[in-house]
């Protein structure tokens, strides 16, 4: 089996973000070993990664389970391929009245579970699906449940701009924590103050894609370029 020398710069950037979240690091030569998947596994090869010497005590990959809902199938497969683990789907079954029936597709008892699910369009459907998966994992005796939610729905509704309106971002935080969420990982949340809506017992990680985007643009070697901020809340990102 050959190495992984043919990975693009963009793939290396994605790998670095994934390894940061899961507490593992690439092998010294940044190649890693490969293995063939068994029957029923979804990709042709998985890239293996060596546990980080500094964080091995926190994450034992043998005790990690990667789950996904309808809002994270492709990303979960890619994450699983990078760190060398299979992923299991929790795709809901829709009943005739529109209800979602979720079943966790892996044994999670006593294990650290990462649920990959963006709460994007349709936001209400993917959000309630995430809540059901979190609850199912806890009821199945998972040791710790972390949601990997690149896009966090209702992230723009962080204040009471008018009378008689909810602060929806806070209500979403309450919903997920009531479903026994232990940690949440998102990327460039619309407002950093969202972290304050989660209690201290729920670790909130707001990762930034700015360093990855900056490296990408630097490699392109643009001599005359302009970075545009689509909203006032992203001016800081554009300046960075």
PDB file of N, CA, C and O in Angstrom, residues 9 213-223 225:
ATOM      1  N   UNK A   9      -3.183  20.648  -0.756  1.00  0.00           N
ATOM      2  CA  UNK A   9      -3.014  21.573   0.363  1.00  0.00           C
ATOM      3  C   UNK A   9      -4.320  21.743   1.119  1.00  0.00           C
ATOM      4  O   UNK A   9      -4.347  21.845   2.341  1.00  0.00           O
ATOM      5  N   UNK A 213      -8.009  29.775   5.700  1.00  0.00           N
ATOM      6  CA  UNK A 213      -8.279  30.616   4.532  1.00  0.00           C
ATOM      7  C   UNK A 213      -7.081  31.497   4.206  1.00  0.00           C
ATOM      8  O   UNK A 213      -6.744  31.710   3.033  1.00  0.00           O
ATOM      9  N   UNK A 214      -6.414  32.015   5.254  1.00  0.00           N
ATOM     10  CA  UNK A 214      -5.246  32.878   5.031  1.00  0.00           C
ATOM     11  C   UNK A 214      -4.116  32.106   4.357  1.00  0.00           C
ATOM     12  O   UNK A 214      -3.460  32.619   3.439  1.00  0.00           O
ATOM     13  N   UNK A 215      -3.885  30.875   4.813  1.00  0.00           N
ATOM     14  CA  UNK A 215      -2.837  30.061   4.185  1.00  0.00           C
ATOM     15  C   UNK A 215      -3.182  29.755   2.732  1.00  0.00           C
ATOM     16  O   UNK A 215      -2.324  29.764   1.856  1.00  0.00           O
ATOM     17  N   UNK A 216      -4.465  29.492   2.477  1.00  0.00           N
ATOM     18  CA  UNK A 216      -4.898  29.193   1.110  1.00  0.00           C
ATOM     19  C   UNK A 216      -4.649  30.384   0.196  1.00  0.00           C
ATOM     20  O   UNK A 216      -4.097  30.253  -0.905  1.00  0.00           O
ATOM     21  N   UNK A 217      -5.043  31.583   0.650  1.00  0.00           N
ATOM     22  CA  UNK A 217      -4.855  32.780  -0.163  1.00  0.00           C
ATOM     23  C   UNK A 217      -3.373  33.101  -0.344  1.00  0.00           C
ATOM     24  O   UNK A 217      -2.945  33.548  -1.411  1.00  0.00           O
ATOM     25  N   UNK A 218      -2.577  32.857   0.707  1.00  0.00           N
ATOM     26  CA  UNK A 218      -1.142  33.123   0.606  1.00  0.00           C
ATOM     27  C   UNK A 218      -0.491  32.213  -0.424  1.00  0.00           C
ATOM     28  O   UNK A 218       0.395  32.639  -1.180  1.00  0.00           O
ATOM     29  N   UNK A 219      -0.925  30.954  -0.489  1.00  0.00           N
ATOM     30  CA  UNK A 219      -0.357  30.029  -1.458  1.00  0.00           C
ATOM     31  C   UNK A 219      -0.719  30.408  -2.886  1.00  0.00           C
ATOM     32  O   UNK A 219       0.001  30.096  -3.825  1.00  0.00           O
ATOM     33  N   UNK A 220      -1.862  31.074  -3.043  1.00  0.00           N
ATOM     34  CA  UNK A 220      -2.280  31.489  -4.380  1.00  0.00           C
ATOM     35  C   UNK A 220      -1.397  32.614  -4.915  1.00  0.00           C
ATOM     36  O   UNK A 220      -1.326  32.833  -6.123  1.00  0.00           O
ATOM     37  N   UNK A 221      -0.746  33.336  -4.017  1.00  0.00           N
ATOM     38  CA  UNK A 221       0.174  34.378  -4.435  1.00  0.00           C
ATOM     39  C   UNK A 221      -0.482  35.576  -5.079  1.00  0.00           C
ATOM     40  O   UNK A 221       0.101  36.207  -5.976  1.00  0.00           O
ATOM     41  N   UNK A 222      -1.679  35.944  -4.632  1.00  0.00           N
ATOM     42  CA  UNK A 222      -2.348  37.121  -5.180  1.00  0.00           C
ATOM     43  C   UNK A 222      -1.538  38.372  -4.854  1.00  0.00           C
ATOM     44  O   UNK A 222      -1.161  38.607  -3.711  1.00  0.00           O
ATOM     45  N   UNK A 223      -1.288  39.202  -5.846  1.00  0.00           N
ATOM     46  CA  UNK A 223      -0.525  40.431  -5.642  1.00  0.00           C
ATOM     47  C   UNK A 223      -1.425  41.628  -5.371  1.00  0.00           C
ATOM     48  O   UNK A 223      -1.030  42.582  -4.720  1.00  0.00           O
ATOM     49  N   UNK A 225      -5.337  42.040  -4.156  1.00  0.00           N
ATOM     50  CA  UNK A 225      -6.599  41.405  -3.794  1.00  0.00           C
ATOM     51  C   UNK A 225      -7.289  42.204  -2.699  1.00  0.00           C
ATOM     52  O   UNK A 225      -6.665  43.001  -2.000  1.00  0.00           O
TER      53      UNK A 225
END
